[in-house]
Coordinates of C-alpha atoms in Angstrom, one line a residue:
M29 CA 1.2 -4.0 -43.8
S30 CA 1.0 -5.0 -40.1
E31 CA 4.0 -5.0 -37.8
V32 CA 4.8 -5.8 -34.1
R33 CA 6.4 -2.9 -32.1
V34 CA 7.9 -2.9 -28.7
D35 CA 7.3 0.1 -26.4
P36 CA 10.8 1.3 -25.3
L37 CA 9.4 2.4 -21.9
T38 CA 7.2 -0.5 -20.9
G39 CA 8.5 -3.4 -23.0
L40 CA 4.9 -4.2 -24.0
K41 CA 4.2 -5.3 -27.6
T42 CA 1.6 -3.8 -30.0
I43 CA 0.4 -5.0 -33.4
V44 CA 0.1 -1.9 -35.6
A45 CA -2.5 -2.9 -38.2
G46 CA -3.9 0.2 -40.0
G47 CA -5.9 -1.8 -42.4
R48 CA -8.3 -3.0 -39.7
A49 CA -9.7 0.6 -39.2
D50 CA -11.9 0.0 -42.2
R51 CA -13.6 -3.2 -41.1
P52 CA -17.3 -3.1 -40.0
G53 CA -17.6 -2.1 -36.4
G54 CA -14.0 -0.9 -36.2
W55 CA -14.9 2.2 -34.2
P56 CA -17.5 1.1 -31.7
I57 CA -17.0 3.7 -28.9
A58 CA -19.1 6.8 -28.5
G59 CA -19.0 9.2 -31.5
A60 CA -20.3 12.4 -30.0
D61 CA -19.4 14.9 -27.3
A62 CA -20.7 14.1 -23.8
P63 CA -24.1 15.5 -22.8
P64 CA -24.4 18.5 -20.5
I65 CA -24.1 18.0 -16.8
D66 CA -27.2 18.1 -14.7
A67 CA -26.2 21.1 -12.4
E68 CA -28.7 20.1 -9.7
A69 CA -27.4 16.6 -9.4
D70 CA -23.7 17.5 -9.6
P71 CA -22.0 17.0 -6.2
F72 CA -18.9 18.8 -7.4
A73 CA -20.7 22.0 -8.2
P74 CA -20.0 25.2 -6.1
G75 CA -22.7 25.3 -3.4
H76 CA -22.9 21.5 -3.1
E77 CA -19.8 21.1 -0.9
D78 CA -22.0 19.4 1.7
R79 CA -22.5 16.5 -0.7
T80 CA -18.9 15.4 -0.5
P81 CA -16.7 14.5 2.5
P82 CA -15.0 17.4 4.1
E83 CA -12.2 18.8 2.0
V84 CA -8.6 18.0 2.8
A85 CA -7.1 20.8 0.6
A86 CA -8.3 23.5 -1.7
D87 CA -7.0 26.3 -3.9
R88 CA -9.0 29.3 -2.5
P89 CA -7.5 32.5 -3.9
D90 CA -9.9 34.8 -2.0
G91 CA -9.2 33.0 1.4
S92 CA -12.8 31.7 1.6
A93 CA -13.8 29.2 4.3
P94 CA -13.4 25.4 3.8
D95 CA -16.3 23.4 2.5
G96 CA -18.1 26.3 0.8
P97 CA -17.9 28.1 -2.5
G98 CA -14.9 30.3 -3.5
W99 CA -12.5 27.5 -4.6
R100 CA -10.9 26.9 -8.0
V101 CA -9.6 23.4 -7.2
R102 CA -10.9 21.2 -4.3
V103 CA -9.7 17.9 -2.8
V104 CA -11.8 15.5 -0.8
P105 CA -11.4 11.9 0.3
N106 CA -13.1 9.5 -2.1
L107 CA -16.6 8.7 -0.8
Y108 CA -16.1 5.0 -1.8
P109 CA -12.4 4.5 -1.3
A110 CA -10.4 1.6 -2.7
L111 CA -7.7 2.2 -0.1
A112 CA -7.8 3.5 3.4
P113 CA -5.0 4.1 6.0
D114 CA -6.7 2.0 8.7
T115 CA -7.8 -1.0 6.7
E116 CA -7.9 -4.1 8.9
D117 CA -5.7 -7.1 8.2
P118 CA -7.6 -9.8 6.2
A119 CA -8.0 -13.3 7.6
P120 CA -4.9 -15.4 7.0
S121 CA -5.1 -17.6 3.9
H122 CA -5.0 -21.3 4.5
A123 CA -2.6 -21.7 1.6
P124 CA -0.5 -18.4 1.5
E125 CA 1.8 -19.9 -1.2
L126 CA -1.3 -20.0 -3.5
F127 CA -3.6 -17.3 -2.1
S128 CA -1.7 -14.2 -1.1
T129 CA -3.6 -11.4 0.6
A130 CA -2.7 -8.1 2.3
P131 CA -4.7 -5.1 3.6
A132 CA -5.5 -2.4 1.0
R133 CA -3.9 0.4 2.9
G134 CA -3.1 3.8 1.5
A135 CA -5.1 6.9 0.5
H136 CA -7.7 7.5 -2.3
E137 CA -8.5 11.2 -3.0
V138 CA -10.7 13.1 -5.5
I139 CA -9.3 16.3 -6.9
V140 CA -12.1 18.4 -8.5
N141 CA -10.2 20.1 -11.3
A142 CA -12.4 23.3 -11.5
P143 CA -15.8 24.5 -10.3
D144 CA -17.0 24.7 -13.9
A145 CA -19.6 22.1 -14.8
V146 CA -17.7 20.5 -17.7
T147 CA -16.8 16.9 -18.4
S148 CA -13.3 17.4 -19.8
L149 CA -10.1 19.3 -19.1
A150 CA -10.4 20.4 -22.7
D151 CA -13.3 22.6 -21.8
L152 CA -11.3 24.5 -19.1
S153 CA -8.9 27.3 -19.9
V154 CA -5.2 26.6 -20.0
E155 CA -4.8 28.6 -16.8
Q156 CA -7.4 26.4 -15.1
V157 CA -5.6 23.2 -16.2
G158 CA -2.4 24.7 -14.8
H159 CA -4.2 25.3 -11.4
A160 CA -5.5 21.7 -11.4
M161 CA -2.1 20.3 -12.3
A162 CA -0.5 22.3 -9.5
M163 CA -2.9 20.7 -7.0
W164 CA -2.1 17.3 -8.5
R165 CA 1.6 17.9 -7.6
A166 CA 0.8 19.3 -4.2
R167 CA -1.3 16.2 -3.2
M168 CA 1.3 13.8 -4.5
R169 CA 3.9 15.6 -2.3
A170 CA 1.5 15.3 0.6
H171 CA 1.7 11.5 0.2
A172 CA 5.4 11.3 -0.5
G173 CA 5.8 8.3 1.8
A174 CA 3.8 6.0 -0.5
A175 CA 5.5 3.3 -2.5
Y176 CA 3.7 4.6 -5.6
L177 CA 1.5 7.5 -6.5
H178 CA -1.0 7.1 -9.3
L179 CA -2.7 10.3 -10.5
L180 CA -5.4 9.7 -13.1
V181 CA -8.2 11.5 -14.9
N182 CA -11.1 9.4 -16.3
E183 CA -13.4 11.2 -18.7
R184 CA -16.9 10.0 -19.5
A185 CA -18.6 6.7 -18.3
E186 CA -16.8 4.7 -21.1
G187 CA -13.5 5.9 -19.6
G188 CA -14.5 4.8 -16.1
A189 CA -15.8 8.1 -14.7
S190 CA -18.7 7.6 -12.3
L191 CA -19.4 11.3 -12.1
P192 CA -19.2 13.6 -15.2
H193 CA -17.8 16.8 -13.6
T194 CA -14.0 16.9 -14.5
H195 CA -11.9 15.5 -11.7
A196 CA -8.8 13.6 -11.0
Q197 CA -8.1 10.7 -8.6
L198 CA -5.0 10.0 -6.6
Y199 CA -4.1 6.5 -5.3
A200 CA -1.3 6.4 -2.8
L201 CA -0.3 2.8 -2.8
D202 CA 1.9 0.9 -0.3
F203 CA 3.2 -1.3 -3.1
V204 CA 4.7 -0.7 -6.5
P205 CA 2.5 -2.2 -9.3
A206 CA 4.2 -4.8 -11.5
Q207 CA 3.9 -2.7 -14.6
V208 CA 5.5 0.3 -12.9
A209 CA 8.2 -1.9 -11.4
R210 CA 9.0 -3.3 -14.9
E211 CA 9.4 0.3 -16.2
R212 CA 11.7 1.1 -13.3
E213 CA 13.8 -1.9 -14.3
R214 CA 14.0 -0.8 -17.9
F215 CA 15.1 2.7 -17.0
A216 CA 17.8 1.1 -14.7
A217 CA 19.0 -1.3 -17.3
Y218 CA 19.2 1.4 -20.0
A219 CA 21.3 3.6 -17.6
V220 CA 23.7 0.7 -17.1
Q221 CA 24.0 0.0 -20.9
T222 CA 24.5 3.6 -21.7
M223 CA 26.8 4.7 -18.9
G224 CA 24.1 6.7 -17.0
S225 CA 21.8 8.0 -19.8
N226 CA 18.1 8.5 -19.2
L227 CA 15.8 6.3 -21.2
L228 CA 13.0 8.8 -21.7
E229 CA 15.4 11.8 -22.3
N230 CA 17.1 9.9 -25.1
L231 CA 13.8 8.7 -26.5
V232 CA 12.4 12.3 -26.6
A233 CA 15.6 13.6 -28.2
E234 CA 15.4 11.0 -30.9
E235 CA 11.7 11.6 -31.6
V236 CA 12.4 15.3 -31.9
R237 CA 15.2 14.6 -34.3
L238 CA 13.0 12.2 -36.4
R239 CA 9.8 14.3 -36.3
E240 CA 7.8 11.3 -37.5
R241 CA 5.7 11.0 -34.3
L242 CA 6.2 14.5 -32.9
I243 CA 2.9 16.4 -32.5
A244 CA 4.0 19.6 -30.7
I245 CA 6.9 21.0 -28.7
D246 CA 7.7 24.0 -26.5
D247 CA 10.7 25.1 -24.4
E248 CA 10.0 22.5 -21.7
M249 CA 7.8 19.7 -23.0
V250 CA 7.1 17.6 -26.0
L251 CA 3.9 15.9 -27.2
L252 CA 4.3 12.6 -29.0
S253 CA 2.4 9.8 -30.7
P254 CA 4.1 6.8 -28.9
Y255 CA 6.1 4.5 -31.2
A256 CA 4.1 1.4 -29.9
A257 CA 0.9 3.2 -29.0
R258 CA -1.6 0.5 -27.9
L259 CA -4.8 2.4 -28.9
P260 CA -5.5 4.9 -31.7
F261 CA -4.5 8.5 -31.2
A262 CA -2.8 7.8 -27.9
M263 CA -0.4 10.6 -26.9
L264 CA 2.6 11.0 -24.5
L265 CA 3.6 14.3 -22.9
A266 CA 7.2 14.4 -21.5
P267 CA 9.6 17.0 -20.2
R268 CA 12.6 17.7 -22.4
R269 CA 14.9 17.7 -19.4
P270 CA 14.5 14.6 -17.3
T271 CA 13.1 14.8 -13.7
A272 CA 12.2 11.6 -11.9
R273 CA 9.1 12.8 -10.2
F274 CA 6.3 14.9 -11.6
E275 CA 5.6 16.2 -8.1
D276 CA 9.2 17.5 -7.8
D277 CA 9.6 19.1 -11.2
G278 CA 10.1 22.8 -11.1
L279 CA 8.8 23.5 -14.6
A280 CA 8.0 27.2 -15.1
G281 CA 5.4 26.6 -17.9
G282 CA 2.5 25.2 -15.9
F283 CA 3.7 21.5 -15.8
G284 CA 2.8 20.9 -19.4
A285 CA -0.7 22.4 -19.0
A286 CA -0.6 24.2 -22.4
L287 CA 0.5 21.1 -24.3
L288 CA -2.0 18.8 -22.5
H289 CA -4.8 21.2 -23.1
G290 CA -3.8 21.5 -26.7
A291 CA -3.6 17.8 -27.1
L292 CA -7.2 17.4 -26.2
Q293 CA -8.2 20.2 -28.6
R294 CA -6.2 18.5 -31.4
L295 CA -8.0 15.3 -30.6
R296 CA -11.4 16.9 -30.8
G297 CA -10.3 18.6 -34.1
V298 CA -9.3 15.4 -35.7
L299 CA -12.4 13.3 -34.6
G300 CA -15.0 16.1 -34.6
F301 CA -15.8 15.2 -30.9
L302 CA -14.0 14.5 -27.7
P303 CA -14.0 10.8 -27.0
P304 CA -14.0 9.1 -23.6
L305 CA -10.4 8.9 -22.4
N306 CA -7.9 8.2 -19.7
I307 CA -5.0 10.4 -18.6
W308 CA -2.4 9.3 -16.0
V309 CA 0.8 10.6 -14.6
R310 CA 3.7 8.1 -14.5
T311 CA 6.0 9.3 -11.8
A312 CA 9.0 7.6 -10.2
P313 CA 8.1 4.7 -7.8
A314 CA 10.0 3.9 -4.6
G315 CA 13.4 2.5 -5.3
A316 CA 13.9 4.2 -8.7
D317 CA 17.4 5.6 -9.1
H318 CA 16.8 6.3 -12.8
F319 CA 13.4 7.5 -14.1
C320 CA 11.6 10.4 -15.8
W321 CA 7.9 11.3 -15.3
R322 CA 5.5 11.5 -18.2
I323 CA 1.7 11.9 -18.8
D324 CA -0.1 9.4 -21.0
V325 CA -3.3 10.3 -22.8
V326 CA -5.3 7.4 -24.1
P327 CA -8.6 7.9 -26.0
R328 CA -11.1 5.1 -25.7
L329 CA -12.0 4.8 -29.4
T330 CA -11.9 1.0 -29.6
H331 CA -12.8 -1.8 -27.2
L332 CA -10.2 -4.0 -25.5
A333 CA -11.1 -7.5 -26.7
G334 CA -9.8 -11.1 -26.4
L335 CA -6.4 -10.4 -27.9
E336 CA -5.6 -7.5 -25.6
L337 CA -7.1 -9.0 -22.5
G338 CA -5.9 -12.5 -23.1
T339 CA -2.3 -11.8 -24.1
G340 CA -1.4 -8.3 -23.0
V341 CA -0.6 -7.5 -26.7
G342 CA -2.1 -4.2 -28.0
L343 CA -3.8 -3.9 -31.3
N344 CA -3.7 -0.4 -32.8
I345 CA -5.7 0.2 -36.0
V346 CA -4.1 3.7 -36.6
A347 CA -0.4 3.8 -37.2
P348 CA 1.3 6.3 -34.7
E349 CA 2.9 8.2 -37.6
T350 CA -0.6 8.7 -39.2
A351 CA -2.1 9.8 -35.9
A352 CA 0.8 12.2 -35.3
Q353 CA 0.4 13.8 -38.7
R354 CA -3.3 14.3 -38.3
L355 CA -2.9 15.6 -34.8
R356 CA -0.1 18.0 -35.9
D357 CA -2.4 19.4 -38.5
A358 CA -5.4 19.9 -36.2
S359 CA -6.3 23.2 -34.6
T360 CA -5.7 23.8 -30.9
A361 CA -8.3 26.6 -30.8

């Protein structure tokens, strides 16, 4: 039986239709692990630092010199940036009420998550994922004046990665995207309705109580299959105690590194391979008095087609409760 669900955080609707998983062509995306990286062609490999722009930050535990080997996380400007601090003003529109334009100002950085020539965070150690996430937070703090900070990881070409070596990207935007603004409004409205409660905190508490979509939990974080997940086996990682901004959270346990790493291992265990995927950090935008950060993990197992693109309605062919059960039972080794 199909049903329409509304995401409590975003307000977006998803049709959950488990019966469609059995239709011909229901799983069209890649069904095998990514091929090995060509070490010689890899611009993010140690010793190839001259193939990137000069680094703006790095985690170098041995104090090695910039733009050479010895790093465990390295940050460089994007070679083909979507945003730049000195972008010129575009030509005025002849009909600004119809054709609005503004300079694409901001920053666009690449964070090389580790020197290891692997395609996924799943193939690093938990400690390495923790080092990478610490740098994500540091670079977000470095751009604290932005209206919104979007930290993302794209894995494999089908997930939007132009280079296979595991890396994150940080967009420092001078505007708040409409979707993020809508979430900010939902957090604010919920706080008014509940005399100051936090939307995600209460959602997490209820999911832990129900246990239907709970995948894993530790002292600081929870891993959930979202109630209105828009794609099969999507996961949400959230702190148990609300903090507005990921970059400001003082979590002692590696910022959720263990649960994030475990989530990817569970996914590989369920599917038999690690699919293309997208990961992003949702942190508080400018003007948010009530918010809580989270990390979304979205495997790219099905295509977005005419329904999703034309209406904004998701179509999920695996019920979140089914996904949660299978992911709970999967190994994290």
